[in-house]
mmCIF file of C-alpha atoms in Angstrom:
data_model
loop_
_atom_site.group_PDB
_atom_site.id
_atom_site.type_symbol
_atom_site.label_atom_id
_atom_site.label_comp_id
_atom_site.label_asym_id
_atom_site.label_seq_id
_atom_site.Cartn_x
_atom_site.Cartn_y
_atom_site.Cartn_z
ATOM 1 C CA MET V 1 -9.687 -14.166 17.331
ATOM 2 C CA SER V 2 -7.953 -16.810 15.212
ATOM 3 C CA SER V 3 -7.036 -15.804 11.661
ATOM 4 C CA TRP V 4 -8.742 -18.974 10.406
ATOM 5 C CA TRP V 5 -12.122 -17.797 11.696
ATOM 6 C CA LEU V 6 -11.664 -14.423 9.984
ATOM 7 C CA LEU V 7 -11.033 -15.904 6.517
ATOM 8 C CA PRO V 8 -14.711 -15.725 5.397
ATOM 9 C CA VAL V 9 -14.424 -11.946 5.810
ATOM 10 C CA SER V 10 -10.756 -11.493 4.892
ATOM 11 C CA LEU V 11 -10.754 -13.328 1.551
ATOM 12 C CA PRO V 12 -13.563 -11.224 0.001
ATOM 13 C CA LEU V 13 -11.868 -8.054 1.271
ATOM 14 C CA ALA V 14 -8.567 -9.074 -0.356
ATOM 15 C CA PHE V 15 -10.434 -9.937 -3.569
ATOM 16 C CA ILE V 16 -11.976 -6.441 -3.569
ATOM 17 C CA VAL V 17 -8.526 -4.887 -3.094
ATOM 18 C CA GLY V 18 -7.369 -6.732 -6.211
ATOM 19 C CA LEU V 19 -10.406 -5.564 -8.182
ATOM 20 C CA ALA V 20 -9.885 -1.916 -7.244
ATOM 21 C CA ALA V 21 -6.096 -1.992 -7.706
ATOM 22 C CA GLN V 22 -6.683 -2.552 -11.436
ATOM 23 C CA LYS V 23 -8.731 0.654 -11.544
ATOM 24 C CA GLY V 24 -6.513 3.018 -9.567
ATOM 25 C CA SER V 25 -3.386 3.327 -7.447
ATOM 26 C CA ILE V 26 -2.289 4.239 -3.934
ATOM 27 C CA CYS V 27 1.384 4.283 -4.965
ATOM 28 C CA ALA V 28 3.479 7.397 -4.376
ATOM 29 C CA VAL V 29 4.920 6.976 -7.888
ATOM 30 C CA ALA V 30 1.544 7.792 -9.472
ATOM 31 C CA GLY V 31 1.051 10.808 -7.214
ATOM 32 C CA VAL V 32 4.514 12.302 -7.707
ATOM 33 C CA GLU V 33 4.420 11.585 -11.455
ATOM 34 C CA GLU V 34 1.122 13.452 -11.882
ATOM 35 C CA LEU V 35 2.369 16.335 -9.758
ATOM 36 C CA LEU V 36 5.541 16.693 -11.834
ATOM 37 C CA SER V 37 4.091 16.054 -15.286
ATOM 38 C CA ARG V 38 0.630 17.640 -15.043
ATOM 39 C CA LYS V 39 1.155 20.015 -12.104
ATOM 40 C CA ARG V 40 -1.925 18.506 -10.475
ATOM 41 C CA PRO V 41 -2.134 17.070 -6.950
ATOM 42 C CA ASP V 42 -5.285 14.998 -7.559
ATOM 43 C CA GLN V 43 -3.613 11.598 -7.228
ATOM 44 C CA LEU V 44 -1.713 12.589 -4.085
ATOM 45 C CA LEU V 45 -4.937 13.947 -2.596
ATOM 46 C CA ALA V 46 -6.682 10.691 -3.521
ATOM 47 C CA ILE V 47 -3.966 8.767 -1.659
ATOM 48 C CA LEU V 48 -4.496 11.032 1.359
ATOM 49 C CA ALA V 49 -8.240 10.427 1.056
ATOM 50 C CA CYS V 50 -7.508 6.697 1.031
ATOM 51 C CA ALA V 51 -5.763 6.994 4.397
ATOM 52 C CA LEU V 52 -8.756 8.936 5.721
ATOM 53 C CA TRP V 53 -11.142 6.211 4.518
ATOM 54 C CA VAL V 54 -9.041 3.668 6.381
ATOM 55 C CA ALA V 55 -9.339 5.760 9.529
ATOM 56 C CA VAL V 56 -13.147 5.906 9.181
ATOM 57 C CA VAL V 57 -13.292 2.103 9.255
ATOM 58 C CA THR V 58 -10.418 1.006 11.462
ATOM 59 C CA VAL V 59 -10.452 3.586 14.248
ATOM 60 C CA PRO V 60 -14.066 2.881 15.336
ATOM 61 C CA LEU V 61 -13.340 -0.858 15.077
ATOM 62 C CA HIS V 62 -10.426 -0.393 17.479
ATOM 63 C CA TRP V 63 -12.542 1.675 19.850
ATOM 64 C CA LEU V 64 -15.192 -1.039 19.918
ATOM 65 C CA SER V 65 -12.674 -3.853 20.334
ATOM 66 C CA PRO V 66 -8.928 -3.340 20.977
ATOM 67 C CA GLY V 67 -8.376 -6.665 19.230
ATOM 68 C CA TYR V 68 -8.694 -4.716 15.979
ATOM 69 C CA ARG V 69 -5.243 -3.260 15.471
ATOM 70 C CA LEU V 70 -4.068 0.303 14.940
ATOM 71 C CA ALA V 71 -0.516 0.740 13.710
ATOM 72 C CA SER V 72 2.284 0.899 16.261
ATOM 73 C CA SER V 73 4.450 4.008 16.397
ATOM 74 C CA LEU V 74 8.053 3.173 15.524
ATOM 75 C CA ASP V 75 11.254 5.069 16.148
ATOM 76 C CA THR V 76 12.117 7.278 13.168
ATOM 77 C CA ASP V 77 15.879 7.176 12.593
ATOM 78 C CA TRP V 78 18.270 7.675 9.691
ATOM 79 C CA ALA V 79 17.980 4.026 8.640
ATOM 80 C CA MET V 80 14.195 4.272 8.315
ATOM 81 C CA LEU V 81 14.388 7.489 6.280
ATOM 82 C CA ALA V 82 17.169 6.089 4.091
ATOM 83 C CA GLY V 83 15.015 3.012 3.571
ATOM 84 C CA GLY V 84 12.121 5.236 2.535
ATOM 85 C CA VAL V 85 14.259 7.004 -0.063
ATOM 86 C CA ALA V 86 15.572 3.664 -1.360
ATOM 87 C CA PHE V 87 12.033 2.285 -1.586
ATOM 88 C CA GLY V 88 10.920 5.384 -3.494
ATOM 89 C CA VAL V 89 13.771 5.120 -5.999
ATOM 90 C CA GLY V 90 13.040 1.415 -6.465
ATOM 91 C CA ALA V 91 9.313 2.026 -6.928
ATOM 92 C CA ALA V 92 10.087 4.703 -9.525
ATOM 93 C CA VAL V 93 12.317 2.248 -11.409
ATOM 94 C CA ASN V 94 9.600 -0.393 -11.090
ATOM 95 C CA LYS V 95 6.880 2.150 -11.972
ATOM 96 C CA GLY V 96 4.721 0.910 -9.134
ATOM 97 C CA CYS V 97 4.577 -0.293 -5.532
ATOM 98 C CA ALA V 98 3.321 -3.555 -4.026
ATOM 99 C CA HIS V 99 -0.295 -3.556 -5.238
ATOM 100 C CA SER V 100 0.726 -2.104 -8.603
ATOM 101 C CA THR V 101 3.090 -5.047 -9.051
ATOM 102 C CA LEU V 102 0.294 -7.542 -8.385
ATOM 103 C CA SER V 103 -1.989 -5.672 -10.804
ATOM 104 C CA ARG V 104 0.696 -5.851 -13.470
ATOM 105 C CA CYS V 105 1.048 -9.600 -13.035
ATOM 106 C CA ALA V 106 -2.719 -10.128 -12.938
ATOM 107 C CA SER V 107 -3.116 -8.415 -16.318
ATOM 108 C CA GLY V 108 -0.614 -10.814 -17.911
ATOM 109 C CA ASN V 109 2.735 -9.027 -17.585
ATOM 110 C CA VAL V 110 4.847 -11.987 -16.471
ATOM 111 C CA ALA V 111 7.937 -9.794 -16.088
ATOM 112 C CA GLY V 112 6.254 -8.179 -13.081
ATOM 113 C CA ALA V 113 7.092 -11.272 -11.036
ATOM 114 C CA MET V 114 10.739 -10.211 -11.263
ATOM 115 C CA THR V 115 9.922 -7.398 -8.841
ATOM 116 C CA VAL V 116 9.161 -9.938 -6.106
ATOM 117 C CA LEU V 117 12.373 -11.849 -6.832
ATOM 118 C CA GLY V 118 14.241 -8.554 -6.691
ATOM 119 C CA MET V 119 12.716 -7.796 -3.286
ATOM 120 C CA LEU V 120 13.986 -11.101 -1.959
ATOM 121 C CA ALA V 121 17.460 -10.393 -3.383
ATOM 122 C CA GLY V 122 17.457 -6.939 -1.785
ATOM 123 C CA LEU V 123 16.614 -8.420 1.599
ATOM 124 C CA ILE V 124 19.389 -10.997 1.277
ATOM 125 C CA LEU V 125 21.885 -8.242 0.457
ATOM 126 C CA LEU V 126 20.607 -6.275 3.433
ATOM 127 C CA THR V 127 21.537 -9.106 5.786
ATOM 128 C CA LEU V 128 25.151 -8.708 4.631
ATOM 129 C CA LEU V 129 25.129 -5.262 6.255
ATOM 130 C CA PRO V 130 24.497 -6.043 9.949
ATOM 131 C CA VAL V 131 24.613 -2.368 10.895
ATOM 132 C CA MET V 132 21.454 -1.833 8.797
ATOM 133 C CA VAL V 133 19.450 -4.769 10.169
ATOM 134 C CA ARG V 134 17.580 -3.920 13.349
ATOM 135 C CA SER V 135 14.680 -5.103 15.427
ATOM 136 C CA VAL V 136 11.370 -3.243 15.324
ATOM 137 C CA GLU V 137 10.404 -1.716 18.646
ATOM 138 C CA ARG V 138 7.334 0.122 19.863
ATOM 139 C CA LEU V 139 7.512 3.629 21.184
ATOM 140 C CA GLU V 140 6.001 4.158 24.616
ATOM 141 C CA THR V 141 3.705 6.828 23.141
ATOM 142 C CA PRO V 142 0.654 5.148 21.548
ATOM 143 C CA SER V 143 -1.314 6.423 18.576
ATOM 144 C CA PRO V 144 -3.312 9.546 19.487
ATOM 145 C CA LEU V 145 -6.346 7.687 18.127
ATOM 146 C CA THR V 146 -6.022 4.730 20.507
ATOM 147 C CA VAL V 147 -8.498 6.176 23.014
ATOM 148 C CA PRO V 148 -11.568 8.049 21.696
ATOM 149 C CA GLN V 149 -11.469 11.786 22.276
ATOM 150 C CA PRO V 150 -14.098 14.414 21.355
ATOM 151 C CA TRP V 151 -11.987 15.743 18.468
ATOM 152 C CA SER V 152 -11.206 12.313 17.053
ATOM 153 C CA ALA V 153 -14.811 11.132 17.350
ATOM 154 C CA ALA V 154 -16.006 14.300 15.592
ATOM 155 C CA LEU V 155 -13.412 13.830 12.838
ATOM 156 C CA VAL V 156 -14.379 10.218 12.178
ATOM 157 C CA ALA V 157 -18.095 11.104 12.210
ATOM 158 C CA ALA V 158 -17.569 13.948 9.723
ATOM 159 C CA LEU V 159 -15.544 11.745 7.391
ATOM 160 C CA ALA V 160 -18.159 8.994 7.582
ATOM 161 C CA LEU V 161 -20.922 11.482 6.736
ATOM 162 C CA VAL V 162 -19.033 12.804 3.709
ATOM 163 C CA GLY V 163 -18.375 9.240 2.592
ATOM 164 C CA ALA V 164 -22.055 8.324 2.910
ATOM 165 C CA VAL V 165 -23.055 11.316 0.771
ATOM 166 C CA LEU V 166 -20.538 10.365 -1.924
ATOM 167 C CA VAL V 167 -21.685 6.742 -1.978
ATOM 168 C CA ALA V 168 -25.337 7.822 -2.155
ATOM 169 C CA GLY V 169 -24.519 10.004 -5.153
ATOM 170 C CA LEU V 170 -22.832 7.119 -6.955
ATOM 171 C CA VAL V 171 -25.789 4.824 -6.300
ATOM 172 C CA ARG V 172 -28.278 7.458 -7.448
ATOM 173 C CA ARG V 173 -26.392 7.936 -10.734
ATOM 174 C CA ARG V 174 -26.037 4.152 -11.108
ATOM 175 C CA ALA V 175 -22.342 4.672 -11.696
ATOM 176 C CA TRP V 176 -21.752 1.043 -10.811
ATOM 177 C CA ARG V 177 -23.426 -0.269 -13.980
ATOM 178 C CA ASP V 178 -20.380 -0.164 -16.268
ATOM 179 C CA ALA V 179 -17.749 0.290 -13.570
ATOM 180 C CA TRP V 180 -15.993 -3.024 -14.162
ATOM 181 C CA ALA V 181 -15.792 -2.502 -17.931
ATOM 182 C CA ARG V 182 -13.969 0.819 -17.573
ATOM 183 C CA PRO V 183 -10.164 0.533 -17.587
ATOM 184 C CA ARG V 184 -9.749 3.223 -14.901
ATOM 185 C CA TRP V 185 -11.908 4.783 -12.226
ATOM 186 C CA ASN V 186 -11.953 8.226 -10.758
ATOM 187 C CA PRO V 187 -8.873 8.186 -8.484
ATOM 188 C CA TYR V 188 -10.915 9.059 -5.413
ATOM 189 C CA ALA V 189 -13.331 6.178 -6.043
ATOM 190 C CA ALA V 190 -10.543 3.641 -6.566
ATOM 191 C CA THR V 191 -8.564 4.687 -3.507
ATOM 192 C CA ALA V 192 -11.730 4.733 -1.383
ATOM 193 C CA VAL V 193 -12.474 1.089 -2.207
ATOM 194 C CA MET V 194 -8.857 0.094 -1.605
ATOM 195 C CA GLY V 195 -8.802 2.077 1.616
ATOM 196 C CA VAL V 196 -11.919 0.543 3.131
ATOM 197 C CA ALA V 197 -11.099 -3.044 2.080
ATOM 198 C CA GLY V 198 -7.323 -2.969 2.548
ATOM 199 C CA GLY V 199 -7.492 -0.942 5.726
ATOM 200 C CA SER V 200 -9.998 -3.364 7.224
ATOM 201 C CA LEU V 201 -7.536 -6.190 6.574
ATOM 202 C CA TYR V 202 -4.821 -4.259 8.417
ATOM 203 C CA ALA V 203 -7.201 -3.736 11.335
ATOM 204 C CA LEU V 204 -8.026 -7.450 11.414
ATOM 205 C CA HIS V 205 -4.548 -8.886 10.921
ATOM 206 C CA GLY V 206 -1.817 -6.225 10.966
ATOM 207 C CA PRO V 207 0.621 -6.275 7.995
ATOM 208 C CA TRP V 208 -1.010 -8.766 5.611
ATOM 209 C CA THR V 209 0.497 -8.069 2.172
ATOM 210 C CA TYR V 210 3.173 -10.143 0.471
ATOM 211 C CA THR V 211 5.715 -7.417 1.203
ATOM 212 C CA ALA V 212 5.356 -8.388 4.875
ATOM 213 C CA LEU V 213 6.210 -12.005 4.020
ATOM 214 C CA LEU V 214 9.634 -11.231 2.578
ATOM 215 C CA PRO V 215 11.280 -9.423 5.528
ATOM 216 C CA ARG V 216 9.708 -11.835 8.006
ATOM 217 C CA ALA V 217 11.295 -14.739 6.129
ATOM 218 C CA LEU V 218 14.688 -13.244 6.984
ATOM 219 C CA GLY V 219 13.838 -12.322 10.567
ATOM 220 C CA GLN V 220 13.133 -8.654 9.776
ATOM 221 C CA PRO V 221 9.490 -8.080 10.768
ATOM 222 C CA VAL V 222 7.938 -4.894 9.427
ATOM 223 C CA SER V 223 5.762 -4.495 12.521
ATOM 224 C CA PRO V 224 5.430 -5.972 15.993
ATOM 225 C CA ASP V 225 1.835 -6.873 15.018
ATOM 226 C CA SER V 226 2.221 -9.659 12.466
ATOM 227 C CA PRO V 227 -0.260 -12.331 11.328
ATOM 228 C CA PRO V 228 0.654 -16.008 10.905
ATOM 229 C CA THR V 229 3.117 -16.577 8.069
ATOM 230 C CA TRP V 230 0.578 -18.406 5.902
ATOM 231 C CA LEU V 231 -1.986 -15.598 5.939
ATOM 232 C CA PRO V 232 -0.226 -13.010 3.690
ATOM 233 C CA PHE V 233 0.330 -15.759 1.127
ATOM 234 C CA VAL V 234 -3.360 -16.736 1.091
ATOM 235 C CA LEU V 235 -4.578 -13.129 0.979
ATOM 236 C CA THR V 236 -2.125 -12.290 -1.811
ATOM 237 C CA LEU V 237 -3.648 -15.093 -3.893
ATOM 238 C CA ALA V 238 -7.072 -13.527 -3.287
ATOM 239 C CA VAL V 239 -5.749 -10.111 -4.380
ATOM 240 C CA MET V 240 -4.343 -11.698 -7.543
ATOM 241 C CA ALA V 241 -7.678 -13.387 -8.236
ATOM 242 C CA GLY V 242 -9.491 -10.071 -7.881
ATOM 243 C CA GLY V 243 -6.999 -8.384 -10.189
ATOM 244 C CA MET V 244 -7.382 -11.080 -12.835
ATOM 245 C CA VAL V 245 -11.186 -10.837 -12.759
ATOM 246 C CA SER V 246 -11.045 -7.036 -12.975
ATOM 247 C CA ALA V 247 -8.557 -7.100 -15.865
ATOM 248 C CA THR V 248 -10.631 -9.709 -17.703
ATOM 249 C CA LEU V 249 -13.856 -7.707 -17.355
ATOM 250 C CA ALA V 250 -12.068 -4.631 -18.742
ATOM 251 C CA ASP V 251 -10.468 -6.696 -21.549
ATOM 252 C CA ARG V 252 -6.964 -5.823 -20.344
ATOM 253 C CA VAL V 253 -5.436 -9.295 -20.062
ATOM 254 C CA ARG V 254 -2.470 -9.620 -22.430
ATOM 255 C CA LEU V 255 0.069 -12.364 -21.728
ATOM 256 C CA ARG V 256 3.529 -10.912 -22.370
ATOM 257 C CA PHE V 257 7.134 -10.982 -21.189
ATOM 258 C CA SER V 258 9.872 -8.457 -21.905
ATOM 259 C CA PRO V 259 13.404 -9.397 -20.776
ATOM 260 C CA LYS V 260 14.298 -5.697 -20.657
ATOM 261 C CA ASP V 261 11.364 -4.975 -18.356
ATOM 262 C CA GLY V 262 12.260 -8.032 -16.288
ATOM 263 C CA VAL V 263 15.744 -6.650 -15.606
ATOM 264 C CA ARG V 264 14.304 -3.241 -14.701
ATOM 265 C CA PHE V 265 11.671 -4.739 -12.408
ATOM 266 C CA PHE V 266 14.305 -6.897 -10.683
ATOM 267 C CA ALA V 267 16.544 -3.872 -10.067
ATOM 268 C CA GLY V 268 13.628 -1.825 -8.749
ATOM 269 C CA GLY V 269 12.507 -4.734 -6.593
ATOM 270 C CA MET V 270 15.927 -4.991 -4.948
ATOM 271 C CA LEU V 271 15.698 -1.393 -3.772
ATOM 272 C CA MET V 272 12.069 -1.847 -2.727
ATOM 273 C CA GLY V 273 12.872 -4.998 -0.750
ATOM 274 C CA ALA V 274 15.798 -3.527 1.166
ATOM 275 C CA GLY V 275 14.132 -0.136 1.547
ATOM 276 C CA GLY V 276 10.796 -1.594 2.623
ATOM 277 C CA ALA V 277 12.456 -3.676 5.350
ATOM 278 C CA LEU V 278 14.157 -0.570 6.747
ATOM 279 C CA ALA V 279 11.106 1.660 6.266
ATOM 280 C CA ALA V 280 8.626 -0.590 8.110
ATOM 281 C CA GLY V 281 7.011 -2.063 5.014
ATOM 282 C CA GLY V 282 6.993 0.663 2.388
ATOM 283 C CA ASN V 283 4.243 2.601 0.629
ATOM 284 C CA ASP V 284 1.195 0.380 1.078
ATOM 285 C CA VAL V 285 1.796 -0.361 4.767
ATOM 286 C CA LEU V 286 2.148 3.359 5.435
ATOM 287 C CA VAL V 287 -0.961 4.427 3.481
ATOM 288 C CA LEU V 288 -3.262 1.642 4.665
ATOM 289 C CA HIS V 289 -1.981 1.125 8.212
ATOM 290 C CA ALA V 290 0.384 3.723 9.670
ATOM 291 C CA LEU V 291 -0.873 7.071 8.318
ATOM 292 C CA PRO V 292 -4.532 6.434 9.299
ATOM 293 C CA ALA V 293 -3.423 5.749 12.887
ATOM 294 C CA LEU V 294 -1.266 8.907 12.952
ATOM 295 C CA ALA V 295 1.721 6.705 13.821
ATOM 296 C CA ALA V 296 4.813 8.748 14.658
ATOM 297 C CA HIS V 297 6.953 7.339 11.852
ATOM 298 C CA ALA V 298 4.320 7.436 9.100
ATOM 299 C CA LEU V 299 4.531 10.968 7.689
ATOM 300 C CA PRO V 300 8.335 11.413 7.681
ATOM 301 C CA THR V 301 8.816 7.978 6.143
ATOM 302 C CA TYR V 302 6.191 8.586 3.458
ATOM 303 C CA LEU V 303 7.798 11.937 2.626
ATOM 304 C CA ALA V 304 11.111 10.076 2.294
ATOM 305 C CA ILE V 305 9.474 7.690 -0.199
ATOM 306 C CA MET V 306 8.140 10.651 -2.190
ATOM 307 C CA ALA V 307 11.618 12.190 -2.154
ATOM 308 C CA GLY V 308 13.047 8.936 -3.510
ATOM 309 C CA VAL V 309 10.517 8.909 -6.359
ATOM 310 C CA ALA V 310 11.244 12.555 -7.179
ATOM 311 C CA LEU V 311 14.981 11.882 -7.020
ATOM 312 C CA LEU V 312 14.643 9.644 -10.055
ATOM 313 C CA ARG V 313 11.857 11.469 -11.880
ATOM 314 C CA VAL V 314 13.078 15.087 -11.692
ATOM 315 C CA PRO V 315 16.390 14.520 -13.555
ATOM 316 C CA ARG V 316 14.447 12.728 -16.317
ATOM 317 C CA ARG V 317 12.208 15.744 -16.763
ATOM 318 C CA TRP V 318 15.233 18.013 -16.976
ATOM 319 C CA ARG V 319 16.718 15.804 -19.696
ATOM 320 C CA LYS V 320 13.453 15.935 -21.654
ATOM 321 C CA LYS V 321 13.434 19.734 -21.477
ATOM 322 C CA ASP V 322 17.005 19.846 -22.748
#
């Protein structure tokens, strides 16, 4: 189906992603930071739950109509893992991944736009190293979720039942009444909304975020399944609109610009841009598209991103203890 005909569904979904991204995070930086600083895995578990929510929505859609996409399995090599580490280091410098960057800009932090410029610069530098630039190829082995099996059907049904119980509890407690006025949500609630909305967009279009635009502009597609070039741009505007509305309702909009932050965001963006191109799109593509489909490259690449975040965060904690 043409992407134009899907816009009446896709634009509200992207808007919802922007709303929820102001209330929580699916970025590995938040998960690793909480694990190191508070010795709690809640945020990492919420990110895992996000991937499971995506599976609940996208896998049945694919079973009903193969036109709804599951992630392709890509070859996991040293370049992809190195890209994951580089993306993780860059995200730690930036203190956020793709959606976190949009949320920062939507709340008035103009310096956050330097992250996107840094991504473009990182991709340009990457083209100067031909040995690192490669085409993206499918593996012959498809996702184990491509064809419904008894175990996969039972898993999706169980997850859907748990999700229905949780949603019913929220409705019964009328938790939605002041939800938009609160600056943050429970991490599981925020990642669930982002998972269902963002994952549905991946099922409909493949890689749809602005991070997919940058490598494609230089002939480095993050996935064989790519939407028309105009679509990520339009959906990113909808995400920004959702973020601005959410930040306004929570009274979090503060127009500001820090040159020091701008330099840091640009440096982090360079690593995220180059690393994301090598690592098939980076954090958000993995959480919302590859991990839910059990794609072969998803887990090792995400672990590489976490290692990159820890690589920067652990020495800082040692210095604080000293």
